[in-house]
């Protein structure tokens, strides 16, 4: 199992959003989203995995990035 990030993390205030993908073999990728709050020793990370499977790493990363931007507009969507 490997993780990949090709889209750049983005930050808003103290939140850092990082789109990720996890490969499960050829043509099977999962979209993940890492959300970091705080700084230094007070930092807290949450990882969200999404249900749809994608045929390419790029598609999974794009989906995770879109979900991260949506979450910024509607934080309750991943509660």
Coordinates of N, CA, C and O in Angstrom, one line a residue:
X1 N 0.8 -1.2 0.0 CA 0.0 0.0 0.0 C 0.9 1.2 0.0 O 1.8 1.3 0.8
X2 N 0.6 2.2 -0.9 CA 1.4 3.4 -0.9 C 0.5 4.6 -1.0 O -0.7 4.5 -1.4
X3 N 1.0 5.7 -0.5 CA 0.3 7.0 -0.5 C 0.9 7.9 -1.5 O 2.1 7.9 -1.6
X4 N 0.1 8.8 -2.1 CA 0.7 9.7 -3.1 C 0.0 11.0 -2.9 O -1.2 11.1 -2.6
X5 N 0.8 12.1 -3.1 CA 0.2 13.4 -3.2 C 0.8 14.2 -4.4 O 2.0 14.2 -4.6
X6 N -0.1 14.6 -5.3 CA 0.4 15.3 -6.5 C -0.2 16.7 -6.5 O 0.3 17.6 -7.2
X7 N -1.3 16.9 -5.8 CA -1.9 18.3 -5.7 C -1.3 18.9 -4.5 O -0.9 18.2 -3.5
X8 N -1.1 20.2 -4.5 CA -0.4 20.9 -3.4 C -1.4 21.0 -2.2 O -2.6 21.3 -2.4
X9 N -0.8 20.9 -1.0 CA -1.6 21.2 0.2 C -2.0 22.7 0.1 O -1.3 23.5 -0.5
X10 N -3.1 23.0 0.7 CA -3.5 24.4 0.8 C -4.0 24.7 2.2 O -4.3 23.8 3.0
X11 N -3.8 25.9 2.6 CA -4.1 26.3 4.0 C -5.1 27.5 4.0 O -5.1 28.3 3.2
X12 N -5.9 27.5 5.1 CA -6.8 28.6 5.4 C -6.7 28.8 6.9 O -7.1 27.9 7.6
X13 N -6.2 29.9 7.3 CA -6.0 30.2 8.7 C -5.1 29.1 9.3 O -4.0 28.9 8.8
X14 N -5.5 28.4 10.4 CA -4.7 27.4 11.0 C -5.0 26.0 10.4 O -4.4 25.0 10.9
X15 N -5.8 25.9 9.4 CA -6.1 24.6 8.8 C -5.2 24.4 7.6 O -5.0 25.2 6.8
X16 N -4.6 23.1 7.5 CA -3.8 22.7 6.4 C -4.5 21.5 5.8 O -4.7 20.5 6.5
X17 N -4.9 21.6 4.5 CA -5.6 20.5 3.8 C -4.7 19.9 2.8 O -4.1 20.6 2.0
X18 N -4.5 18.6 2.9 CA -3.7 17.8 2.0 C -4.4 16.7 1.3 O -4.8 15.7 2.0
X19 N -4.6 16.8 0.0 CA -5.3 15.7 -0.7 C -4.2 14.5 -0.9 O -3.1 14.8 -1.2
X20 N -4.7 13.3 -0.7 CA -3.8 12.1 -0.8 C -4.6 11.0 -1.6 O -5.8 11.1 -1.7
X21 N -3.8 10.1 -2.1 CA -4.5 8.9 -2.7 C -3.7 7.7 -2.2 O -2.5 7.7 -1.8
X22 N -4.4 6.6 -2.1 CA -3.8 5.3 -1.7 C -4.1 4.3 -2.8 O -5.2 4.1 -3.3
X23 N -3.0 3.6 -3.2 CA -3.1 2.7 -4.3 C -3.4 1.3 -3.7 O -2.7 0.9 -2.7
X24 N -4.3 0.6 -4.3 CA -4.6 -0.8 -4.0 C -4.3 -1.7 -5.1 O -5.1 -2.7 -5.4
X25 N -3.4 -1.4 -5.9 CA -3.1 -2.2 -7.1 C -3.4 -1.4 -8.4 O -3.9 -0.2 -8.3
X26 N -3.2 -2.0 -9.5 CA -3.5 -1.3 -10.8 C -5.0 -1.0 -10.9 O -5.9 -1.7 -10.6
X27 N -5.2 0.3 -11.3 CA -6.6 0.8 -11.5 C -7.5 0.8 -10.3 O -8.7 0.6 -10.5
X28 N -7.0 0.9 -9.1 CA -7.8 0.9 -7.9 C -7.1 1.9 -6.9 O -6.2 1.5 -6.3
X29 N -7.7 3.1 -6.8 CA -7.1 4.1 -5.9 C -8.2 4.7 -5.0 O -9.4 4.8 -5.5
X30 N -7.9 5.0 -3.8 CA -8.8 5.6 -2.8 C -8.4 7.0 -2.6 O -7.2 7.3 -2.5
X31 N -9.4 7.9 -2.6 CA -9.1 9.3 -2.3 C -9.1 9.5 -0.8 O -10.0 9.0 -0.1
X32 N -8.1 10.3 -0.3 CA -8.0 10.6 1.2 C -7.8 12.1 1.3 O -7.3 12.7 0.4
X33 N -8.2 12.6 2.5 CA -8.0 14.0 2.8 C -7.4 14.1 4.2 O -8.0 13.6 5.1
X34 N -6.3 14.7 4.3 CA -5.7 15.0 5.6 C -6.0 16.5 6.0 O -5.7 17.4 5.2
X35 N -6.5 16.6 7.2 CA -6.8 18.0 7.7 C -6.1 18.2 9.0 O -6.2 17.4 10.0
X36 N -5.2 19.2 9.0 CA -4.3 19.5 10.2 C -4.8 20.8 10.8 O -5.0 21.8 10.1
X37 N -5.0 20.8 12.1 CA -5.4 22.0 12.8 C -4.3 22.2 13.8 O -3.7 21.3 14.3
X38 N -4.1 23.5 14.2 CA -3.1 23.8 15.2 C -1.7 23.8 14.6 O -1.5 23.6 13.4
X39 N -0.7 24.1 15.5 CA 0.7 24.1 15.1 C 1.5 23.4 16.1 O 1.2 23.4 17.3
X40 N 2.7 23.0 15.7 CA 3.7 22.4 16.6 C 3.1 21.2 17.4 O 2.5 20.4 16.9
X41 N 3.3 21.3 18.7 CA 2.9 20.2 19.6 C 1.4 20.1 19.8 O 0.8 19.2 20.2
X42 N 0.7 21.2 19.4 CA -0.7 21.3 19.5 C -1.4 20.9 18.2 O -2.6 21.1 18.1
X43 N -0.7 20.4 17.3 CA -1.3 20.0 16.0 C -2.1 18.8 16.1 O -1.8 17.9 16.9
X44 N -3.2 18.7 15.4 CA -4.1 17.5 15.4 C -4.4 17.2 13.9 O -4.8 18.1 13.2
X45 N -4.2 15.9 13.5 CA -4.5 15.5 12.2 C -5.7 14.6 12.1 O -5.9 13.8 13.0
X46 N -6.5 14.8 11.1 CA -7.6 13.9 10.8 C -7.5 13.4 9.4 O -7.2 14.2 8.5
X47 N -7.7 12.2 9.2 CA -7.7 11.6 7.8 C -9.1 11.1 7.5 O -9.7 10.4 8.2
X48 N -9.6 11.5 6.3 CA -10.9 11.1 5.8 C -10.6 10.3 4.5 O -10.0 10.7 3.6
X49 N -11.2 9.1 4.5 CA -11.2 8.3 3.3 C -12.6 8.3 2.6 O -13.6 8.3 3.3
X50 N -12.6 8.3 1.3 CA -13.8 8.4 0.6 C -14.1 7.1 -0.1 O -13.2 6.4 -0.6
X51 N -15.4 6.8 -0.2 CA -15.9 5.5 -0.7 C -15.6 5.2 -2.2 O -15.2 4.1 -2.5
X52 N -15.8 6.2 -3.1 CA -15.7 5.8 -4.5 C -14.2 5.3 -4.8 O -13.3 5.9 -4.2
X53 N -14.1 4.3 -5.6 CA -12.8 3.8 -6.1 C -12.5 4.5 -7.4 O -13.4 4.7 -8.2
X54 N -11.3 4.9 -7.7 CA -10.9 5.6 -8.9 C -9.9 4.7 -9.7 O -9.1 4.0 -9.1
X55 N -9.9 4.9 -11.0 CA -9.0 4.1 -11.8 C -7.6 4.7 -11.9 O -6.7 4.0 -12.3
X56 N -7.5 6.0 -11.6 CA -6.2 6.6 -11.6 C -5.9 7.4 -10.3 O -6.8 7.8 -9.6
X57 N -4.6 7.5 -10.0 CA -4.2 8.3 -8.9 C -4.6 9.7 -9.0 O -5.0 10.4 -8.1
X58 N -4.5 10.3 -10.2 CA -4.8 11.7 -10.5 C -6.3 11.9 -10.2 O -6.6 13.0 -9.6
X59 N -7.1 11.0 -10.6 CA -8.6 11.2 -10.3 C -8.9 11.2 -8.9 O -9.7 12.0 -8.4
X60 N -8.2 10.3 -8.1 CA -8.4 10.2 -6.7 C -8.0 11.5 -6.0 O -8.6 12.0 -5.1
X61 N -6.8 12.0 -6.4 CA -6.3 13.2 -5.8 C -7.2 14.4 -6.1 O -7.4 15.3 -5.3
X62 N -7.7 14.5 -7.4 CA -8.6 15.6 -7.7 C -9.9 15.6 -6.9 O -10.4 16.6 -6.4
X63 N -10.4 14.4 -6.7 CA -11.6 14.2 -5.9 C -11.4 14.7 -4.5 O -12.2 15.4 -3.9
X64 N -10.2 14.2 -3.9 CA -9.9 14.6 -2.5 C -9.7 16.1 -2.4 O -10.2 16.8 -1.4
X65 N -9.1 16.8 -3.4 CA -8.9 18.2 -3.4 C -10.3 18.9 -3.4 O -10.5 19.9 -2.7
X66 N -11.2 18.5 -4.3 CA -12.5 19.1 -4.4 C -13.2 18.9 -3.0 O -13.9 19.8 -2.5
X67 N -13.1 17.7 -2.4 CA -13.8 17.5 -1.1 C -13.2 18.4 -0.1 O -13.9 18.9 0.8
X68 N -11.9 18.6 -0.1 CA -11.3 19.5 0.9 C -11.8 21.0 0.7 O -12.1 21.6 1.7
X69 N -11.9 21.4 -0.5 CA -12.5 22.8 -0.7 C -13.9 22.9 -0.3 O -14.4 23.8 0.3
X70 N -14.7 21.8 -0.6 CA -16.1 21.8 -0.1 C -16.2 21.8 1.4 O -17.0 22.5 2.0
X71 N -15.3 21.0 2.0 CA -15.3 21.0 3.5 C -15.1 22.4 4.1 O -15.7 22.7 5.1
X72 N -14.2 23.2 3.5 CA -13.9 24.5 4.0 C -15.2 25.4 3.9 O -15.4 26.2 4.8
X73 N -16.0 25.2 2.9 CA -17.3 25.9 2.8 C -18.4 25.4 3.7 O -19.3 26.1 4.2
X74 N -18.3 24.1 4.1 CA -19.3 23.4 4.9 C -18.7 22.4 5.8 O -18.8 21.2 5.6
X75 N -18.0 22.8 6.9 CA -17.3 21.9 7.8 C -18.1 20.8 8.4 O -17.6 19.7 8.7
X76 N -19.4 21.0 8.5 CA -20.3 19.9 9.1 C -20.4 18.7 8.1 O -20.9 17.7 8.6
X77 N -20.0 18.9 6.9 CA -20.1 17.8 5.9 C -19.3 16.6 6.3 O -19.5 15.5 5.8
X78 N -18.2 16.8 7.1 CA -17.4 15.6 7.5 C -17.3 15.4 9.0 O -16.4 14.9 9.5
X79 N -18.4 15.8 9.6 CA -18.4 15.7 11.1 C -18.6 14.3 11.5 O -19.0 13.4 10.8

